[in-house]
Coordinates of N, CA and C in Angstrom, one line a residue:
M1 N 19.0 -63.7 -26.7 CA 19.0 -62.6 -27.6 C 20.3 -62.7 -28.2
T2 N 20.5 -62.8 -29.5 CA 21.8 -62.7 -30.3 C 22.3 -61.5 -30.8
E3 N 23.3 -61.2 -30.5 CA 23.8 -60.0 -31.0 C 24.9 -60.3 -32.1
E4 N 24.9 -59.3 -33.2 CA 25.9 -59.5 -34.2 C 27.0 -58.6 -34.2
L5 N 28.2 -59.1 -34.4 CA 29.4 -58.3 -34.4 C 29.8 -58.4 -35.7
R6 N 30.1 -57.2 -36.2 CA 30.5 -56.9 -37.6 C 32.0 -56.3 -37.5
I7 N 32.9 -57.1 -38.3 CA 34.2 -56.5 -38.4 C 34.8 -56.4 -39.7
T8 N 35.2 -55.3 -40.1 CA 35.9 -54.7 -41.2 C 37.3 -54.3 -41.1
A9 N 38.0 -54.9 -42.0 CA 39.3 -54.5 -42.1 C 39.5 -53.4 -43.4
R10 N 40.4 -52.4 -43.0 CA 41.0 -51.4 -44.1 C 42.3 -51.1 -43.8
A11 N 43.2 -50.9 -44.8 CA 44.3 -50.5 -44.6 C 44.8 -49.2 -44.0
S12 N 45.5 -49.1 -43.4 CA 45.9 -47.9 -42.6 C 46.7 -46.8 -43.4
G13 N 47.3 -47.2 -44.3 CA 48.3 -46.6 -45.2 C 49.6 -46.4 -44.3
K14 N 50.0 -47.1 -43.2 CA 51.2 -46.8 -42.6 C 51.7 -48.4 -42.5
K15 N 52.9 -48.3 -42.5 CA 54.0 -49.4 -42.9 C 54.0 -50.1 -41.3
P16 N 53.8 -51.6 -41.3 CA 53.9 -51.9 -39.9 C 55.4 -51.8 -39.3
N17 N 55.5 -51.6 -37.8 CA 56.7 -51.8 -37.3 C 57.2 -53.4 -37.3
Y18 N 57.9 -54.1 -38.0 CA 58.4 -55.3 -37.8 C 59.1 -55.5 -37.1
K19 N 60.2 -54.4 -36.9 CA 61.2 -54.7 -36.0 C 60.8 -54.8 -34.6
K20 N 59.8 -54.1 -34.1 CA 59.2 -54.5 -32.7 C 58.9 -55.9 -32.4
T21 N 58.1 -56.4 -33.4 CA 57.7 -57.9 -33.3 C 58.7 -58.8 -33.4
A22 N 59.6 -58.4 -34.1 CA 60.8 -59.3 -34.5 C 61.7 -59.4 -33.1
V23 N 61.9 -58.1 -32.5 CA 62.5 -58.3 -31.3 C 62.0 -59.1 -30.1
Q24 N 60.7 -59.1 -30.1 CA 59.9 -60.0 -29.0 C 60.0 -61.5 -29.4
M25 N 60.0 -61.6 -30.7 CA 59.9 -62.8 -31.2 C 61.4 -63.6 -31.0
L26 N 62.4 -63.1 -31.3 CA 63.7 -63.5 -30.9 C 64.0 -64.0 -29.6
A27 N 63.5 -63.1 -28.7 CA 63.7 -63.3 -27.1 C 62.9 -64.3 -26.7
R28 N 61.6 -64.6 -27.5 CA 61.1 -65.9 -27.1 C 61.3 -67.2 -27.8
C29 N 62.2 -67.0 -29.0 CA 62.8 -68.2 -29.5 C 64.1 -68.7 -28.8
R30 N 64.7 -67.5 -28.3 CA 65.9 -67.5 -27.5 C 65.5 -68.8 -26.0
E31 N 64.4 -68.1 -25.4 CA 64.1 -68.8 -24.1 C 63.4 -70.1 -24.3
F32 N 62.9 -70.3 -25.5 CA 62.3 -71.5 -25.6 C 63.7 -72.7 -25.9
Y33 N 64.8 -72.3 -26.6 CA 65.8 -73.2 -26.9 C 66.9 -73.2 -26.0
Q34 N 66.6 -72.3 -24.8 CA 67.5 -72.5 -23.7 C 67.0 -73.9 -22.9
D35 N 65.9 -74.5 -23.2 CA 65.5 -75.6 -22.4 C 66.1 -76.7 -23.2
P36 N 66.9 -77.5 -22.5 CA 67.6 -78.9 -23.4 C 66.7 -79.5 -24.3
E37 N 65.6 -79.7 -23.5 CA 64.4 -80.7 -24.3 C 64.0 -80.2 -25.5
N38 N 63.9 -79.1 -25.6 CA 63.5 -78.5 -26.7 C 64.6 -78.5 -27.8
E39 N 66.0 -77.8 -27.4 CA 67.0 -78.0 -28.2 C 67.0 -79.7 -28.7
K40 N 67.0 -80.5 -27.9 CA 67.2 -81.8 -28.4 C 66.0 -82.3 -29.5
A41 N 64.9 -82.0 -29.0 CA 63.8 -82.2 -29.8 C 64.1 -81.6 -31.4
F42 N 64.6 -80.6 -31.5 CA 64.9 -79.6 -32.7 C 65.9 -80.2 -33.3
Q43 N 67.0 -80.8 -32.8 CA 68.0 -81.5 -33.2 C 67.8 -82.7 -34.0
E44 N 66.9 -83.5 -33.5 CA 66.2 -84.6 -33.8 C 65.5 -84.5 -35.1
W45 N 64.6 -83.5 -35.0 CA 63.8 -83.2 -36.1 C 64.6 -82.9 -37.4
K46 N 65.9 -82.0 -37.1 CA 66.8 -81.7 -38.1 C 67.4 -82.8 -38.9
A47 N 67.7 -83.8 -37.7 CA 68.3 -85.0 -38.6 C 67.5 -85.8 -39.1
M48 N 66.4 -86.1 -38.7 CA 65.2 -86.6 -39.6 C 64.9 -86.0 -40.8
R49 N 64.5 -84.8 -41.1 CA 64.5 -83.9 -42.0 C 65.5 -84.0 -43.0
A50 N 66.7 -84.1 -42.7 CA 67.8 -84.3 -43.6 C 68.0 -85.6 -44.0
A51 N 67.8 -86.5 -43.3 CA 67.8 -88.0 -43.9 C 66.5 -88.1 -44.7
K52 N 65.4 -87.4 -44.7 CA 64.4 -87.6 -45.6 C 64.4 -87.0 -46.9
T53 N 65.1 -85.7 -46.8 CA 65.3 -85.0 -48.1 C 66.7 -85.2 -48.5
G54 N 67.7 -85.6 -47.8 CA 69.0 -85.9 -48.6 C 70.0 -84.5 -48.4
K55 N 69.2 -83.4 -47.8 CA 69.9 -82.0 -47.7 C 69.8 -81.7 -46.2
P56 N 71.1 -80.9 -45.7 CA 71.1 -80.7 -44.5 C 70.1 -79.5 -44.2
V57 N 69.5 -79.4 -43.1 CA 68.6 -78.3 -42.6 C 69.5 -77.2 -41.7
S58 N 69.3 -76.2 -42.1 CA 70.2 -74.9 -41.6 C 69.5 -74.5 -40.4
A59 N 70.3 -73.8 -39.4 CA 69.4 -73.3 -38.5 C 70.2 -72.1 -37.9

């Protein structure tokens, strides 16, 4: 037997709390870039992107 799941979306009328999400996201980004391999890969990407576009990538 197959059951059907209906999902409906509605606006709540309340503004989202972006600060709460941003705090968590910043913590995860900092954690990610503490790994030297991740930082190295990012720096390589920036250099490649700058060479391709002729514009430096700010971070």
